[in-house]
């Protein structure tokens, strides 16, 4: 099927950055449609030379460089761009194109091996034939990418792609200068841990960081408030906005003027997309499920867990230290899967360290 090839080409024409995520995985010979292989060479030459690639620039270069036959060059290339699927499927399409190419080579190799077995001299043993067959099969699967490895230049491509983007797209800017100097922006796919003794302001700092991202940059955030319930978090936010004491908000307000301040501050938060889950002891599976659904519905940008020691064990028989290690690894994977930063609060003290 050539549909994966068409989709792949359409994506890189429409979103040049997608090319750099898959360029080391494919060669022109991997495309079953010769025309697509020739277009891939042109795409490669344009983008590797730091030239801008659009449907129009590709048409300009392809008109003379590619044999079109009865196909209209401009119409075909613009159709590829117009029908391009979302960019986030480019890696999957590249794998499909590569997989189908290998299957074709395996089929051709089977015919070659059959003929080799027929024509081989009587002095050649079956073990020698098998060794040649193994070498031929290994050559088909000889890409370094099969090992799950990337060269330093390939990793550098990802860095360059990130640097091309606006700062607000690269990461989430933090509210305090000290935070920015120490940690920089909160980057997608990364895990950040705020540690400190009880009462040191960890929860307040994370809440303000998440509110800042939502208010100033319109981000969507999800806070797992395990240590405090939802109302306590809202009281902290309203207290910071009004200058009133959070304890007074918890006890109750006695005068209309302060109530009006709180009401006004709460109305100002209506556009703020900070969602709070106050489940007392969620598992990482629950966190993943809710975060994934919110990502699809609203486009989740930031996740916070307050705090990591209160996450439930997936296996109640696990020792605490082992369960914590498993939870941290799963949260790190979640950050990568959803391409969002995750902030964790960790209690630093004798009990927590044990």
XYZ file of C-alpha atoms in Angstrom:
354
model
C 0.000 0.000 0.000
C 1.243 3.488 -0.844
C -1.088 5.293 1.583
C 1.581 5.392 4.329
C 4.073 6.837 1.834
C 1.611 9.521 0.740
C 0.802 10.405 4.335
C 4.486 10.604 5.268
C 5.356 12.872 2.360
C 2.318 15.052 3.018
C 3.346 15.561 6.644
C 6.941 16.590 5.899
C 5.756 18.985 3.188
C 3.279 20.578 5.598
C 5.468 20.411 8.726
C 9.187 20.449 7.922
C 10.155 19.716 11.544
C 8.574 16.254 11.199
C 11.226 15.321 8.633
C 14.014 15.622 11.187
C 12.291 13.084 13.431
C 12.413 10.344 10.780
C 15.109 11.273 8.277
C 17.603 8.694 9.589
C 15.075 5.862 9.336
C 14.333 5.924 5.605
C 16.083 5.881 2.247
C 14.531 6.389 -1.174
C 14.648 2.653 -1.917
C 12.244 2.022 0.988
C 9.355 3.525 -1.016
C 7.437 1.045 -3.162
C 6.281 3.846 -5.479
C 9.373 5.095 -7.405
C 7.844 8.575 -7.664
C 7.675 8.781 -3.865
C 11.302 7.719 -3.580
C 12.342 10.504 -5.959
C 10.283 13.043 -3.985
C 11.926 11.851 -0.761
C 15.361 12.577 -2.272
C 14.238 16.111 -3.164
C 12.758 16.646 0.305
C 16.010 15.431 1.855
C 18.179 17.669 -0.306
C 16.056 20.750 0.372
C 15.787 20.362 4.134
C 19.334 19.144 4.732
C 20.479 22.302 2.929
C 18.373 24.408 5.359
C 16.062 25.534 2.577
C 12.377 26.071 3.225
C 10.147 23.300 1.933
C 6.588 24.012 0.856
C 4.367 22.409 -1.729
C 5.240 25.244 -4.125
C 9.035 24.978 -3.660
C 8.856 21.211 -4.065
C 6.829 21.591 -7.274
C 9.481 23.987 -8.609
C 12.307 21.500 -7.986
C 10.348 18.375 -8.901
C 9.037 19.447 -12.284
C 12.361 18.797 -14.025
C 13.976 16.352 -11.582
C 11.208 13.734 -11.464
C 9.683 11.635 -14.224
C 5.944 12.303 -13.934
C 4.449 10.565 -16.946
C 0.735 11.290 -17.069
C 0.634 12.631 -13.486
C 0.382 16.420 -13.062
C 3.247 17.467 -10.785
C 1.668 20.530 -9.142
C -1.691 18.888 -8.565
C -0.155 15.743 -7.030
C 2.200 17.529 -4.598
C -0.438 19.995 -3.421
C -2.822 17.089 -2.907
C -0.210 15.354 -0.704
C 0.052 18.483 1.441
C -3.703 19.097 1.597
C -4.469 15.507 2.653
C -1.608 15.227 5.164
C -2.530 13.501 8.438
C -1.530 15.041 11.821
C 2.233 15.441 12.352
C 2.261 13.304 15.491
C 1.788 10.121 13.405
C 4.901 10.682 11.277
C 7.041 8.210 13.259
C 4.411 5.494 12.907
C 4.117 6.069 9.164
C 7.901 5.934 8.786
C 7.974 2.606 10.632
C 5.228 1.275 8.346
C 7.104 2.317 5.197
C 10.307 0.731 6.544
C 8.542 -2.449 7.616
C 6.861 -2.920 4.239
C 10.199 -2.331 2.468
C 11.841 -5.037 4.574
C 9.025 -7.444 3.860
C 9.497 -6.920 0.126
C 13.217 -7.557 0.512
C 12.546 -10.717 2.505
C 10.232 -12.008 -0.231
C 12.895 -11.294 -2.869
C 15.539 -12.901 -0.660
C 13.453 -16.062 -0.316
C 13.513 -16.479 -4.106
C 17.265 -15.856 -4.165
C 17.908 -18.398 -1.403
C 15.758 -20.988 -3.170
C 17.790 -20.563 -6.351
C 21.034 -20.589 -4.363
C 20.095 -23.921 -2.781
C 19.328 -25.370 -6.200
C 22.522 -24.101 -7.866
C 24.936 -24.666 -4.969
C 27.706 -27.229 -5.677
C 27.527 -30.570 -3.903
C 30.595 -29.610 -1.842
C 28.678 -26.785 -0.104
C 27.098 -27.979 3.124
C 23.684 -26.988 4.403
C 25.379 -25.156 7.291
C 27.254 -22.966 4.806
C 24.017 -22.235 2.981
C 22.349 -21.317 6.265
C 25.273 -18.998 7.164
C 24.862 -17.157 3.846
C 21.123 -16.920 4.440
C 21.692 -15.507 7.939
C 24.063 -12.876 6.540
C 21.548 -11.872 3.890
C 18.715 -11.554 6.403
C 20.927 -9.603 8.822
C 21.775 -7.157 6.028
C 18.087 -6.307 5.669
C 17.876 -5.497 9.395
C 21.233 -3.765 9.648
C 20.081 -0.255 10.581
C 21.428 1.152 13.822
C 17.919 2.451 14.491
C 16.845 -1.167 15.033
C 18.911 -1.120 18.213
C 16.928 1.835 19.535
C 20.047 4.040 19.327
C 20.535 7.520 17.885
C 23.825 9.167 16.970
C 24.773 12.369 18.758
C 23.980 14.297 15.567
C 20.509 12.728 15.432
C 19.911 13.784 19.030
C 21.239 17.215 18.062
C 18.558 17.374 15.367
C 15.938 17.196 18.129
C 17.706 20.013 19.985
C 17.820 22.170 16.856
C 14.146 21.510 16.169
C 13.313 22.639 19.704
C 15.477 25.765 19.403
C 13.616 26.825 16.261
C 10.409 27.137 18.238
C 9.280 30.125 20.250
C 10.257 30.170 23.908
C 6.641 29.774 24.982
C 6.417 26.643 22.838
C 9.707 25.225 24.103
C 8.702 25.131 27.741
C 6.642 26.712 30.484
C 8.241 29.790 32.021
C 8.328 29.750 35.827
C 7.104 32.711 37.903
C 10.157 33.381 40.098
C 13.522 34.584 38.825
C 15.276 32.158 41.173
C 13.310 29.261 39.638
C 14.157 30.360 36.108
C 17.837 30.775 36.945
C 18.034 27.389 38.652
C 15.841 25.226 36.404
C 15.022 27.226 33.286
C 11.683 26.570 31.577
C 9.679 23.444 32.384
C 10.263 21.231 29.352
C 7.913 18.624 27.865
C 8.754 15.038 28.793
C 10.714 16.029 31.906
C 10.165 15.208 35.585
C 10.810 17.956 38.173
C 10.965 17.404 41.929
C 10.447 20.037 44.615
C 11.924 18.769 47.853
C 12.039 20.278 51.332
C 11.124 19.752 54.977
C 7.510 20.031 56.161
C 6.180 23.587 56.133
C 8.839 24.926 53.763
C 6.325 26.121 51.170
C 6.648 23.362 48.564
C 2.909 23.048 47.942
C 2.443 26.825 47.747
C 5.305 27.130 45.258
C 3.903 24.411 43.013
C 0.414 25.905 43.125
C 1.739 29.334 42.176
C 3.846 27.835 39.379
C 0.820 26.083 37.906
C -1.447 29.114 38.301
C 1.157 31.320 36.643
C 1.335 28.991 33.632
C -2.460 28.913 33.306
C -3.067 32.620 33.854
C -0.203 34.116 31.853
C 0.197 31.596 29.029
C -3.261 30.013 28.866
C -1.916 26.564 29.736
C -4.063 23.647 30.889
C -2.845 22.042 34.121
C -3.895 19.154 36.347
C -2.980 19.112 40.039
C -3.226 15.942 42.098
C -3.686 17.431 45.543
C -3.272 14.372 47.738
C -2.051 16.067 50.905
C -4.693 18.822 50.838
C -8.238 18.699 49.530
C -9.546 20.851 46.680
C -11.015 23.531 48.952
C -7.717 24.055 50.762
C -5.986 24.645 47.436
C -8.712 27.080 46.344
C -8.465 28.905 49.687
C -4.699 29.310 49.229
C -5.191 30.709 45.744
C -7.929 33.125 46.839
C -5.899 34.246 49.840
C -2.925 35.039 47.606
C -5.157 36.961 45.177
C -6.963 39.008 47.834
C -4.307 39.452 50.495
C -6.604 37.842 53.066
C -5.485 35.171 55.486
C -6.089 31.605 54.266
C -7.016 30.547 57.790
C -9.720 33.218 57.883
C -11.164 31.875 54.634
C -11.284 28.412 56.162
C -13.051 29.662 59.304
C -15.446 32.008 57.518
C -15.705 35.700 56.592
C -17.695 38.035 58.786
C -17.933 41.224 56.692
C -19.338 41.936 53.247
C -16.298 43.819 51.980
C -13.970 40.819 52.392
C -16.614 38.524 50.915
C -16.816 40.824 47.863
C -13.020 40.604 47.472
C -13.130 36.827 47.518
C -16.064 36.695 45.098
C -14.310 39.041 42.652
C -11.064 37.054 42.836
C -12.921 33.797 42.221
C -14.724 35.227 39.191
C -11.371 36.338 37.780
C -10.269 32.685 37.890
C -13.085 31.467 35.615
C -10.861 31.355 32.507
C -8.051 29.615 34.428
C -7.817 25.970 33.342
C -6.231 24.509 36.448
C -8.055 21.302 37.341
C -7.711 19.697 40.774
C -8.137 16.019 41.639
C -8.312 15.578 45.399
C -8.388 11.770 45.473
C -6.933 10.685 48.819
C -4.617 7.945 47.521
C -4.531 7.647 43.722
C -2.462 5.084 41.864
C -0.214 6.137 39.016
C -2.618 4.265 36.720
C -5.414 6.619 37.823
C -3.154 9.640 37.292
C -2.275 8.382 33.815
C -5.902 7.702 32.906
C -7.176 11.110 34.003
C -4.232 12.976 32.486
C -4.576 11.170 29.152
C -8.301 11.920 28.935
C -7.750 15.581 29.840
C -4.990 15.795 27.230
C -7.455 14.660 24.571
C -10.255 16.932 25.769
C -8.391 20.135 26.613
C -4.744 19.702 25.590
C -2.984 19.125 28.930
C 0.266 21.127 29.307
C 1.386 20.565 32.920
C 0.816 17.975 35.654
C 1.569 18.301 39.372
C 1.499 15.677 42.139
C 1.417 16.821 45.787
C 3.027 14.723 46.950
C 4.740 11.642 45.523
C 4.947 9.694 48.818
C 1.140 9.620 49.043
C 0.652 7.816 45.735
C -0.844 4.377 46.282
C 1.086 1.201 45.586
C 0.025 -0.804 42.544
C 1.021 -3.907 44.530
C 0.236 -3.625 48.286
C 2.925 -6.236 49.029
C 5.726 -4.014 47.711
C 8.103 -2.369 50.211
C 7.662 1.416 50.312
C 11.025 2.192 48.714
C 10.362 -0.231 45.854
C 6.859 1.143 45.243
C 8.265 4.693 45.182
C 10.876 3.676 42.615
C 8.221 2.049 40.410
C 5.906 5.073 40.682
C 8.703 7.494 39.753
C 9.636 5.452 36.689
C 6.005 5.293 35.560
C 5.560 9.050 36.052
C 8.704 9.716 34.042
C 7.304 7.573 31.236
C 3.978 9.410 31.483
C 5.761 12.746 31.039
C 7.346 11.418 27.844
C 4.165 9.793 26.531
C 2.085 12.965 26.976
C 4.987 15.321 26.127
C 4.357 17.443 29.225
C 6.426 18.459 32.258
C 5.440 16.850 35.555
C 6.196 18.475 38.921
C 6.436 16.233 41.980
C 6.601 17.285 45.609
C 8.838 15.201 47.831
C 9.070 15.405 51.605
C 12.674 15.735 52.715
C 13.145 14.497 56.248
C 14.248 11.536 58.297
C 10.982 9.669 57.854
C 10.791 10.339 54.116
C 14.425 9.409 53.557
C 13.883 6.023 55.154
